[in-house]
Coordinates of C-alpha atoms in Angstrom, one line a residue:
X1 CA -118.2 -93.9 139.6
X2 CA -120.3 -96.2 137.8
X3 CA -119.1 -98.5 135.2
X4 CA -120.6 -97.5 131.9
X5 CA -122.3 -100.5 129.9
X6 CA -120.2 -101.5 126.9
X7 CA -122.0 -100.4 123.5
X8 CA -124.3 -102.7 121.8
X9 CA -122.8 -104.5 118.9
X10 CA -124.9 -106.3 116.8
X11 CA -123.7 -109.5 115.7
X12 CA -124.0 -110.6 112.1
X13 CA -126.1 -113.6 111.5
X14 CA -124.1 -116.5 110.1
X15 CA -125.2 -119.9 108.6
X16 CA -122.7 -122.7 109.5
X17 CA -121.3 -124.7 106.7
X18 CA -120.7 -127.9 108.3
X19 CA -117.1 -127.8 107.0
X20 CA -114.8 -128.9 110.0
X21 CA -112.3 -125.9 110.5
X22 CA -114.1 -123.4 108.4
X23 CA -116.8 -122.5 110.7
X24 CA -114.5 -121.7 113.2
X25 CA -112.0 -119.7 110.8
X26 CA -115.3 -117.7 110.0
X27 CA -116.6 -117.5 113.5
X28 CA -119.7 -119.1 112.6
X29 CA -119.9 -119.9 108.9
X30 CA -121.1 -117.7 105.7
X31 CA -123.4 -114.4 106.1
X32 CA -126.9 -115.3 106.6
X33 CA -129.2 -114.4 103.7
X34 CA -126.4 -113.2 101.7
X35 CA -124.4 -114.3 98.9
X36 CA -120.5 -115.4 99.4
X37 CA -117.9 -115.8 96.5
X38 CA -116.3 -118.9 96.4
X39 CA -113.2 -118.7 93.9
X40 CA -110.2 -120.6 92.8
X41 CA -108.6 -122.0 89.8
X42 CA -109.7 -125.5 88.1
X43 CA -109.3 -128.3 90.5
X44 CA -109.2 -126.3 93.5
X45 CA -112.4 -127.9 95.2
X46 CA -115.1 -124.8 94.8
X47 CA -118.2 -127.6 93.6
X48 CA -117.3 -129.9 96.3
X49 CA -117.3 -127.0 98.9
X50 CA -120.6 -125.7 97.7
X51 CA -122.0 -129.2 97.6
X52 CA -121.0 -129.9 101.2
X53 CA -122.4 -126.6 102.2
X54 CA -126.0 -127.9 100.8
X55 CA -125.7 -131.2 102.1
X56 CA -124.6 -130.2 105.7
X57 CA -127.5 -127.7 105.3
X58 CA -130.1 -130.6 104.6
X59 CA -128.7 -133.2 106.9
X60 CA -127.2 -131.6 109.9
X61 CA -129.2 -128.0 110.2
X62 CA -132.7 -128.9 108.3
X63 CA -132.5 -126.0 105.7
X64 CA -133.0 -127.6 102.3
X65 CA -130.8 -126.3 99.5
X66 CA -131.0 -125.7 95.7
X67 CA -128.0 -126.2 93.5
X68 CA -128.5 -124.9 90.2
X69 CA -125.4 -125.7 87.8
X70 CA -124.4 -124.3 84.8
X71 CA -121.8 -126.8 83.7
X72 CA -122.5 -130.2 85.3
X73 CA -125.4 -132.3 84.8
X74 CA -127.3 -133.5 87.7
X75 CA -126.2 -137.2 87.3
X76 CA -122.9 -136.1 86.7
X77 CA -122.8 -134.2 89.9
X78 CA -124.2 -136.9 92.1
X79 CA -121.7 -139.1 90.7
X80 CA -118.8 -136.8 91.5
X81 CA -119.8 -135.8 95.2
X82 CA -120.5 -139.5 95.9
X83 CA -116.5 -139.9 96.4
X84 CA -117.3 -137.7 99.6
X85 CA -120.3 -139.9 100.9
X86 CA -123.0 -137.8 99.8
X87 CA -126.1 -139.4 98.2
X88 CA -127.6 -136.5 96.4
X89 CA -130.1 -138.6 94.6
X90 CA -131.7 -139.7 98.2
X91 CA -132.0 -136.1 99.6
X92 CA -133.4 -135.0 96.2
X93 CA -136.2 -138.1 96.3
X94 CA -136.9 -136.7 100.1
X95 CA -137.3 -133.1 99.0
X96 CA -134.4 -131.5 101.1
X97 CA -132.3 -130.8 98.1
X98 CA -132.9 -129.6 94.4
X99 CA -130.6 -129.8 91.4
X100 CA -131.3 -127.8 88.6
X101 CA -128.9 -128.1 85.3
X102 CA -129.0 -125.0 83.2
X103 CA -127.4 -125.6 79.8
X104 CA -125.8 -122.6 78.5
X105 CA -123.6 -123.0 75.3
X106 CA -121.7 -119.7 73.7
X107 CA -121.9 -121.1 70.5
X108 CA -125.5 -121.3 70.8
X109 CA -126.1 -117.6 72.1
X110 CA -126.4 -114.6 70.0
X111 CA -125.9 -111.3 71.9
X112 CA -128.7 -108.7 70.7
X113 CA -130.9 -106.1 72.6
X114 CA -130.7 -105.8 76.5
X115 CA -129.2 -108.7 78.4
X116 CA -131.3 -109.6 81.6
X117 CA -131.6 -112.8 84.2
X118 CA -135.3 -112.3 84.6
X119 CA -135.6 -116.0 83.3
X120 CA -133.1 -117.5 85.5
X121 CA -134.9 -115.6 88.8
X122 CA -138.1 -117.1 87.6
X123 CA -136.4 -120.7 87.5
X124 CA -134.4 -120.5 90.7
X125 CA -137.2 -119.1 92.4
X126 CA -139.6 -121.7 91.5
X127 CA -136.8 -124.2 92.6
X128 CA -136.5 -122.4 95.8
X129 CA -140.6 -122.1 96.6
X130 CA -140.7 -126.0 95.6
X131 CA -139.1 -127.3 98.4
X132 CA -138.8 -124.1 100.7
X133 CA -134.7 -123.6 100.6
X134 CA -132.9 -121.6 102.6
X135 CA -129.6 -122.3 100.7
X136 CA -128.3 -121.8 96.8
X137 CA -125.4 -122.9 95.2
X138 CA -124.7 -121.3 91.5
X139 CA -122.0 -123.3 89.9
X140 CA -120.5 -121.5 88.2
X141 CA -120.9 -117.9 87.3
X142 CA -118.3 -117.5 84.2
X143 CA -121.2 -120.1 82.2
X144 CA -123.6 -117.8 82.9
X145 CA -121.9 -114.7 81.4
X146 CA -119.8 -116.2 78.9
X147 CA -121.8 -114.7 76.2
X148 CA -121.6 -111.0 77.8
X149 CA -118.7 -108.7 76.6
X150 CA -120.5 -105.1 77.9
X151 CA -118.8 -105.1 81.4
X152 CA -121.4 -102.1 82.6
X153 CA -124.2 -104.5 81.5
X154 CA -122.3 -107.5 83.4
X155 CA -121.8 -105.2 86.8
X156 CA -125.5 -104.4 86.5
X157 CA -126.7 -108.0 86.4
X158 CA -124.5 -109.1 89.1
X159 CA -125.9 -106.3 91.5
X160 CA -129.3 -107.4 90.5
X161 CA -128.5 -111.1 90.8
X162 CA -127.0 -110.4 94.2
X163 CA -129.8 -108.2 95.3
X164 CA -132.1 -111.0 94.3
X165 CA -131.0 -113.5 96.6
X166 CA -130.8 -110.9 99.7
X167 CA -134.4 -110.2 99.0
X168 CA -135.5 -113.5 98.9
X169 CA -133.2 -114.2 102.1
X170 CA -131.0 -117.0 100.9
X171 CA -127.8 -117.8 102.1
X172 CA -126.0 -118.4 98.6
X173 CA -122.5 -119.6 97.5
X174 CA -121.8 -118.4 94.0
X175 CA -118.4 -120.1 92.5
X176 CA -116.1 -118.5 89.9
X177 CA -112.9 -119.2 87.9
X178 CA -109.9 -117.5 89.3
X179 CA -108.3 -114.9 86.5
X180 CA -105.1 -113.1 85.8
X181 CA -104.2 -111.4 88.5
X182 CA -107.7 -111.1 89.9
X183 CA -110.0 -113.5 91.9
X184 CA -112.2 -114.1 89.0
X185 CA -112.1 -114.0 85.4
X186 CA -114.5 -111.0 85.3
X187 CA -112.9 -109.1 88.2
X188 CA -116.6 -107.6 89.6
X189 CA -117.7 -110.7 91.5
X190 CA -115.6 -110.1 94.7
X191 CA -116.7 -106.2 95.0
X192 CA -120.4 -107.2 95.5
X193 CA -119.9 -110.5 97.3
X194 CA -120.3 -110.2 101.0
X195 CA -118.1 -112.8 101.7
X196 CA -115.1 -114.0 99.2
X197 CA -113.4 -117.4 99.7
X198 CA -110.3 -118.3 97.8
X199 CA -109.5 -122.3 97.1
X200 CA -106.0 -122.5 96.0
X201 CA -104.2 -125.8 94.7
X202 CA -100.6 -125.2 95.2
X203 CA -97.9 -127.5 93.7
X204 CA -94.4 -127.2 95.3
X205 CA -91.6 -129.6 94.7
X206 CA -93.9 -132.1 92.8
X207 CA -96.2 -132.3 96.2
X208 CA -99.7 -130.6 96.2
X209 CA -101.1 -128.5 99.0
X210 CA -104.6 -127.3 98.9
X211 CA -105.1 -124.0 100.8
X212 CA -108.1 -122.0 101.7
X213 CA -108.1 -118.3 102.5
X214 CA -111.3 -115.7 103.4
X215 CA -110.2 -112.7 101.3
X216 CA -113.3 -110.5 103.1
X217 CA -116.0 -110.8 105.3
X218 CA -118.3 -107.7 105.7
X219 CA -119.6 -107.1 109.2
X220 CA -117.6 -109.8 110.6
X221 CA -114.1 -110.7 112.1
X222 CA -112.4 -113.7 110.4
X223 CA -109.3 -115.6 110.3
X224 CA -107.0 -114.0 107.8
X225 CA -104.1 -116.5 107.2
X226 CA -104.0 -119.4 104.6
X227 CA -105.5 -122.5 105.9
X228 CA -104.6 -125.8 104.6
X229 CA -107.6 -128.1 103.5
X230 CA -108.4 -131.7 102.7
X231 CA -110.7 -133.3 100.5
X232 CA -111.0 -137.2 100.9
X233 CA -113.8 -139.8 101.7
X234 CA -114.4 -138.1 105.0
X235 CA -115.3 -135.0 103.2
X236 CA -113.8 -131.3 103.6
X237 CA -111.8 -130.5 106.5
X238 CA -109.8 -127.0 107.1
X239 CA -106.8 -126.6 109.5
X240 CA -107.3 -123.4 111.5
X241 CA -103.5 -122.3 112.1
X242 CA -102.7 -122.9 116.0
X243 CA -102.0 -119.5 117.7
X244 CA -98.8 -118.4 119.5
X245 CA -100.3 -118.7 122.6
X246 CA -99.1 -121.2 125.4
X247 CA -101.9 -121.2 127.7
X248 CA -102.6 -125.1 127.4
X249 CA -102.9 -126.8 130.5
X250 CA -100.7 -129.8 132.0
X251 CA -101.0 -132.7 133.9
X252 CA -99.0 -134.0 136.8
X253 CA -100.3 -137.6 136.4
X254 CA -97.2 -140.0 135.3
X255 CA -97.6 -142.7 132.7
X256 CA -95.5 -145.8 131.9
X257 CA -93.2 -146.1 128.8
X258 CA -93.8 -149.7 128.6
X259 CA -90.2 -150.0 129.2
X260 CA -89.7 -150.7 132.9
X261 CA -85.7 -149.9 133.0
X262 CA -86.5 -146.5 131.4
X263 CA -89.3 -145.9 133.8
X264 CA -86.9 -146.1 136.7
X265 CA -84.2 -144.0 135.3
X266 CA -87.5 -141.2 135.0
X267 CA -87.6 -139.4 138.4
X268 CA -91.3 -140.0 138.6
X269 CA -91.7 -143.3 137.2
X270 CA -92.7 -142.5 133.8
X271 CA -93.5 -139.5 131.5
X272 CA -96.1 -136.7 132.3
X273 CA -99.3 -137.0 130.5
X274 CA -100.1 -134.8 127.9
X275 CA -95.7 -134.1 127.3
X276 CA -93.9 -134.7 124.0
X277 CA -91.2 -137.3 124.3
X278 CA -88.3 -137.5 121.3
X279 CA -86.8 -140.9 120.4
X280 CA -83.8 -140.2 118.3
X281 CA -81.1 -142.6 117.2
X282 CA -79.1 -144.1 114.3
X283 CA -80.7 -146.6 111.8
X284 CA -81.2 -150.2 113.7
X285 CA -81.4 -148.9 117.5
X286 CA -84.9 -150.0 117.8
X287 CA -86.6 -146.5 117.6
X288 CA -90.0 -148.2 116.1
X289 CA -89.6 -151.0 118.5
X290 CA -89.6 -148.7 121.2
X291 CA -92.7 -147.0 119.6
X292 CA -94.5 -150.0 119.5
X293 CA -94.0 -150.8 123.0
X294 CA -95.2 -147.5 124.0
X295 CA -98.3 -147.9 122.1
X296 CA -98.7 -151.4 123.3
X297 CA -98.6 -150.0 127.1
X298 CA -101.3 -147.5 126.5
X299 CA -103.7 -149.8 124.9
X300 CA -103.1 -152.1 127.6
X301 CA -104.1 -149.3 130.1
X302 CA -107.5 -149.3 127.8
X303 CA -106.1 -146.0 126.1
X304 CA -106.7 -145.4 122.4
X305 CA -103.4 -144.8 120.3
X306 CA -103.1 -143.1 116.9
X307 CA -99.7 -144.3 115.4
X308 CA -98.7 -142.2 112.1
X309 CA -96.1 -143.9 110.1
X310 CA -94.2 -142.4 107.2
X311 CA -91.7 -145.2 106.0
X312 CA -93.4 -148.8 106.8
X313 CA -96.9 -150.3 106.6
X314 CA -99.0 -151.1 109.7
X315 CA -99.1 -154.6 108.6
X316 CA -94.9 -154.6 108.9
X317 CA -95.0 -153.0 112.2
X318 CA -97.2 -155.7 113.7
X319 CA -95.1 -158.4 112.4
X320 CA -91.8 -157.0 113.6
X321 CA -93.4 -156.2 116.8
X322 CA -94.2 -159.9 117.5
X323 CA -90.6 -160.7 117.3
X324 CA -90.1 -158.9 120.6
X325 CA -93.6 -160.3 122.2
X326 CA -95.9 -157.5 121.4
X327 CA -99.5 -158.3 119.9
X328 CA -100.4 -155.0 118.3
X329 CA -103.2 -156.7 116.0
X330 CA -105.4 -157.1 119.1
X331 CA -105.4 -153.5 119.7
X332 CA -106.1 -152.8 116.2
X333 CA -109.1 -155.3 116.4
X334 CA -110.3 -154.0 119.8
X335 CA -110.4 -150.5 118.2
X336 CA -107.7 -149.0 120.6
X337 CA -105.1 -149.1 118.3
X338 CA -105.3 -147.3 114.8
X339 CA -102.7 -146.9 112.2
X340 CA -102.3 -144.0 109.5
X341 CA -99.4 -144.8 107.0
X342 CA -98.6 -143.0 104.2
X343 CA -95.4 -141.9 102.2
X344 CA -94.2 -138.3 103.3
X345 CA -94.3 -137.2 99.7
X346 CA -98.1 -138.4 99.2
X347 CA -99.0 -134.8 100.9
X348 CA -97.5 -131.7 101.4
X349 CA -96.5 -130.8 105.1
X350 CA -100.0 -128.6 105.6
X351 CA -101.9 -131.6 104.1
X352 CA -100.1 -133.9 106.7
X353 CA -100.9 -131.5 109.4
X354 CA -104.5 -131.2 108.1
X355 CA -105.0 -134.9 107.9
X356 CA -103.4 -135.6 111.1
X357 CA -105.8 -132.8 113.2
X358 CA -108.9 -134.6 111.1
X359 CA -108.0 -138.0 112.4
X360 CA -107.7 -136.5 116.0
X361 CA -111.0 -135.2 115.9
X362 CA -112.4 -138.7 114.7
X363 CA -110.4 -141.0 116.6
X364 CA -109.8 -138.8 119.9
X365 CA -106.7 -140.6 121.1
X366 CA -104.5 -140.2 124.2
X367 CA -101.3 -141.2 122.8
X368 CA -100.1 -140.3 119.3
X369 CA -97.3 -141.7 118.0
X370 CA -95.4 -140.4 115.0
X371 CA -92.6 -142.4 113.3
X372 CA -90.5 -140.7 112.0
X373 CA -90.3 -136.6 111.8
X374 CA -87.4 -137.0 109.9
X375 CA -89.3 -138.2 107.1
X376 CA -90.5 -134.8 106.3
X377 CA -88.7 -132.8 103.8
X378 CA -88.9 -129.3 102.9
X379 CA -87.6 -125.9 103.6
X380 CA -86.2 -126.0 107.1
X381 CA -88.4 -123.2 108.2
X382 CA -91.6 -124.7 106.8
X383 CA -90.8 -128.2 108.3
X384 CA -90.0 -126.8 111.7
X385 CA -93.6 -124.6 111.3
X386 CA -95.5 -127.6 110.5
X387 CA -93.9 -129.7 113.4
X388 CA -94.1 -126.9 116.0
X389 CA -98.3 -126.8 115.0
X390 CA -98.2 -130.4 115.4
X391 CA -96.7 -130.4 118.7
X392 CA -98.8 -127.4 119.7
X393 CA -102.1 -129.3 118.4
X394 CA -101.2 -132.3 120.9
X395 CA -100.2 -130.4 123.7
X396 CA -103.4 -128.3 123.4
X397 CA -105.3 -131.6 123.8
X398 CA -103.3 -133.0 126.5
X399 CA -102.7 -135.7 124.1
X400 CA -99.0 -137.6 124.8
X401 CA -96.8 -137.7 122.0
X402 CA -94.0 -139.8 120.9
X403 CA -91.8 -138.5 118.0
X404 CA -89.1 -140.7 116.6
X405 CA -86.3 -139.2 114.6
X406 CA -83.4 -140.6 112.6
X407 CA -80.1 -138.9 113.4
X408 CA -77.4 -138.8 111.1
X409 CA -74.3 -139.6 113.2
X410 CA -76.0 -139.7 116.5
X411 CA -74.6 -136.5 117.7
X412 CA -76.3 -134.3 119.7
X413 CA -76.5 -131.3 117.3
X414 CA -78.1 -132.9 114.3
X415 CA -80.4 -131.3 111.8
X416 CA -82.2 -134.2 111.3
X417 CA -84.4 -133.8 114.2
X418 CA -85.7 -130.8 112.5
X419 CA -85.2 -128.6 115.2
X420 CA -87.5 -130.1 117.3
X421 CA -85.4 -131.2 120.1
X422 CA -85.5 -128.0 121.7
X423 CA -89.7 -128.3 122.0
X424 CA -89.7 -131.7 123.4
X425 CA -90.2 -132.1 127.2
X426 CA -88.5 -135.6 127.4
X427 CA -85.7 -136.9 125.0
X428 CA -84.2 -140.1 124.9
X429 CA -81.2 -140.8 122.6
X430 CA -80.5 -144.3 121.5
X431 CA -77.1 -145.1 119.9
X432 CA -74.7 -148.1 119.0
X433 CA -71.2 -148.7 120.3
X434 CA -69.1 -150.8 118.4
X435 CA -66.2 -152.6 120.3
X436 CA -64.5 -156.2 119.7
X437 CA -65.7 -156.7 116.5
X438 CA -69.6 -156.2 117.5
X439 CA -72.0 -153.9 117.9
X440 CA -74.1 -152.9 120.9
X441 CA -77.0 -150.6 121.9
X442 CA -77.0 -147.9 124.5
X443 CA -79.4 -145.3 125.6
X444 CA -79.6 -142.4 127.6
X445 CA -81.9 -139.6 128.6
X446 CA -80.8 -136.3 127.7
X447 CA -83.4 -134.4 129.4
X448 CA -86.9 -134.7 130.9
X449 CA -88.5 -131.4 132.2
X450 CA -90.0 -131.1 135.6
X451 CA -88.4 -134.4 137.3
X452 CA -85.1 -135.6 138.1
X453 CA -83.6 -138.8 136.1
X454 CA -80.5 -140.9 135.8
X455 CA -77.5 -139.6 133.7
X456 CA -76.2 -143.2 133.1
X457 CA -75.6 -144.7 130.1
X458 CA -77.4 -148.1 129.6
X459 CA -76.9 -150.9 127.5
X460 CA -80.4 -152.2 126.3
X461 CA -81.3 -155.7 124.2
X462 CA -84.2 -156.5 122.6
X463 CA -85.4 -160.1 122.7
X464 CA -88.5 -162.2 122.6
X465 CA -89.5 -161.0 125.9
X466 CA -89.1 -157.4 125.1
X467 CA -87.0 -154.7 125.6
X468 CA -84.7 -154.8 128.4
X469 CA -82.1 -152.6 130.1
X470 CA -78.8 -154.0 131.7
X471 CA -77.3 -152.7 134.8
X472 CA -74.7 -150.4 133.8
X473 CA -70.9 -151.6 134.2
X474 CA -68.2 -148.8 134.5
X475 CA -64.7 -150.2 134.2
X476 CA -61.3 -148.5 134.3
X477 CA -61.9 -147.5 130.6
X478 CA -65.4 -146.6 131.0
X479 CA -68.7 -148.1 130.3
X480 CA -68.2 -151.9 128.8
X481 CA -71.1 -153.2 126.4
X482 CA -71.9 -156.9 125.0
X483 CA -69.0 -159.3 124.9
X484 CA -66.6 -156.9 126.4
X485 CA -68.6 -156.4 129.4
X486 CA -69.3 -160.2 129.8
X487 CA -65.4 -160.5 129.4
X488 CA -64.5 -158.1 132.0
X489 CA -67.2 -159.5 134.2
X490 CA -65.8 -162.8 133.9
X491 CA -62.2 -161.8 134.5
X492 CA -63.2 -159.8 137.4
X493 CA -65.1 -162.8 138.9
X494 CA -62.1 -165.0 138.2
X495 CA -59.9 -162.7 140.0
X496 CA -62.4 -162.4 143.0
X497 CA -62.3 -166.4 143.0
X498 CA -58.3 -166.5 142.9
X499 CA -58.3 -164.1 145.9
X500 CA -60.9 -165.6 147.9
X501 CA -59.0 -169.4 147.3
X502 CA -56.0 -167.4 148.5
X503 CA -57.5 -166.2 151.6
X504 CA -59.1 -169.4 152.1
X505 CA -55.5 -171.3 151.9
X506 CA -54.2 -168.8 154.2
X507 CA -57.1 -169.3 156.5
X508 CA -56.4 -173.2 156.2
X509 CA -52.5 -172.6 156.8
X510 CA -53.3 -170.7 160.3
X511 CA -55.6 -173.5 161.2
X512 CA -53.0 -176.1 160.7
X513 CA -50.7 -173.9 162.6
X514 CA -53.0 -173.3 165.3
X515 CA -53.6 -177.0 165.6
X516 CA -49.8 -177.7 165.9
X517 CA -49.4 -175.2 168.4
X518 CA -52.2 -176.7 170.5
X519 CA -50.9 -180.1 170.3
X520 CA -47.4 -178.6 172.0
X521 CA -49.3 -176.8 174.7
X522 CA -51.0 -180.1 175.1
X523 CA -47.8 -182.1 175.4
X524 CA -46.0 -179.9 177.4
X525 CA -49.3 -179.2 179.9
X526 CA -48.9 -183.3 180.2
X527 CA -45.4 -183.4 180.6
X528 CA -45.8 -180.4 183.4
X529 CA -48.4 -182.6 185.1
X530 CA -46.2 -185.6 185.2
X531 CA -43.4 -183.5 186.6
X532 CA -46.2 -182.4 189.2
X533 CA -47.1 -185.7 190.2
X534 CA -43.6 -186.8 190.4
X535 CA -42.8 -183.8 192.7
X536 CA -45.7 -184.5 194.7
X537 CA -44.4 -188.2 195.3
X538 CA -41.1 -187.2 196.2
X539 CA -42.3 -184.7 199.0
X540 CA -44.8 -187.5 200.2
X541 CA -41.9 -189.5 200.4
X542 CA -39.7 -187.2 202.1
X543 CA -42.4 -186.3 204.7
X544 CA -42.6 -190.0 205.6
X545 CA -39.0 -190.2 205.9
X546 CA -38.9 -187.2 208.3
X547 CA -41.9 -188.9 210.2
X548 CA -40.1 -192.3 210.5
X549 CA -36.8 -190.5 211.7
X550 CA -38.7 -188.5 214.1
X551 CA -40.2 -191.6 215.6
X552 CA -36.8 -193.3 215.7
X553 CA -35.4 -190.4 217.5
X554 CA -38.5 -190.5 220.2
X555 CA -37.8 -194.4 220.6
X556 CA -34.1 -193.7 221.2
X557 CA -34.6 -190.9 223.7
X558 CA -37.3 -193.2 225.5
X559 CA -34.8 -196.1 225.8
X560 CA -32.2 -193.8 227.2
X561 CA -34.4 -192.6 230.0
X562 CA -34.8 -196.2 230.8
X563 CA -31.3 -197.2 230.8
X564 CA -30.8 -194.5 233.4

């Protein structure tokens, strides 16, 4: 049976905004040739979003634009967006951007007769034709209709304005102030707009988080979640919420941790590339030092490392790393290592995530260090969700992540790891052991997925040559560390020396006895030889006596015969 072709579904033409992340959420950008409403409360970033849309169109996509402002003068607007790195005056001089300030003062307007926007259309049309604009921004709509109280006339003029924009084929952004219980003060613009984007500047626990939501988008699918977005000197960036899919690829390549002893404890000789590693322990166990060693090893291999710190400055980490023989500053100067230091309270969780997302896009590291995740505070579910998205973000890009966590009591179950331990591929626990009036450091590997690993508790020391693991010593009372280990080793060496000396003395006594016995045997052998010689002499004398007697008998016998 032949397969029927899928029905033709024409795609809606879209105009990219150039705002990082927003075009992915809207699957291409704003609807081409149609008006879009960007609304939000004061300070939510509407004007900056609209200005970014125009600047990116002129610079990246070759589409000139017109910015018609009903509140800010051209020079004020240029000064405000300069903080994003935009030079509006240069774009205006090049003919790629037009800025028109329409002064509307409510106290100077008297409502008489019919209200229409014909003058606005003429003025806007002239600005558009002058530079051949493809994009338009009207900022803000409330100022334009501030003196109009008839809702029916307002609705009619809004429809007329939007129809004029569509007839001219202009891709437009119209900004509006958020009203009480409505997206805008008039509550009408969202109904006649083809796309509505809501910006929100939310404050929770004295921390501000900017969020963006696409309320509607006629003729197109779009992301419906609330997305954090960031405004700084790099512009505007929106963080798409990561999906629940676990379809990211994995690698069999192994990379060194920078500590030879840990590599030896891992069955493969290191961590899998693209995996996530948790390093947890009490304060003073050297978590940041391990993280610095990990980063140094990556940079030494020629890989880029992005180091997020939330409790120390970059200079402080570099200074402290020198005490264990690490020169991180040289990696910073070479461009392989980049520090991003900020207090957790500076942004909300979503803003931190958006910031990390933006930095990953800009720096493209192979290794990321987050020190520590325990610095994040907030509702447990929100913290867990943010950290989960952070882990998924790194895994989806096959970036090896090292996360440090301050544990409250060193136990395996501790809320300070924010529930992240179950998501980690490898987990190394650092702890301190008190014995004989001193504190010593030990570590062991709780888990390392995909490889066999040592289950021994290993003592480690941090010195001017780096981090070194000491061979484990297991005595009758368990694992000994520090001076207790040294004392026990010395005691056993003394006992071994005593046993060796005792064995040597016994051996010497045996040698002396053997020598005495050998002397006795030699004396007895000499005595025996003397007796043998004496016996042989006696035997020779006896034989000689018998021979003489025999001869005498023969002589006597011969004499008798002669006498007869």
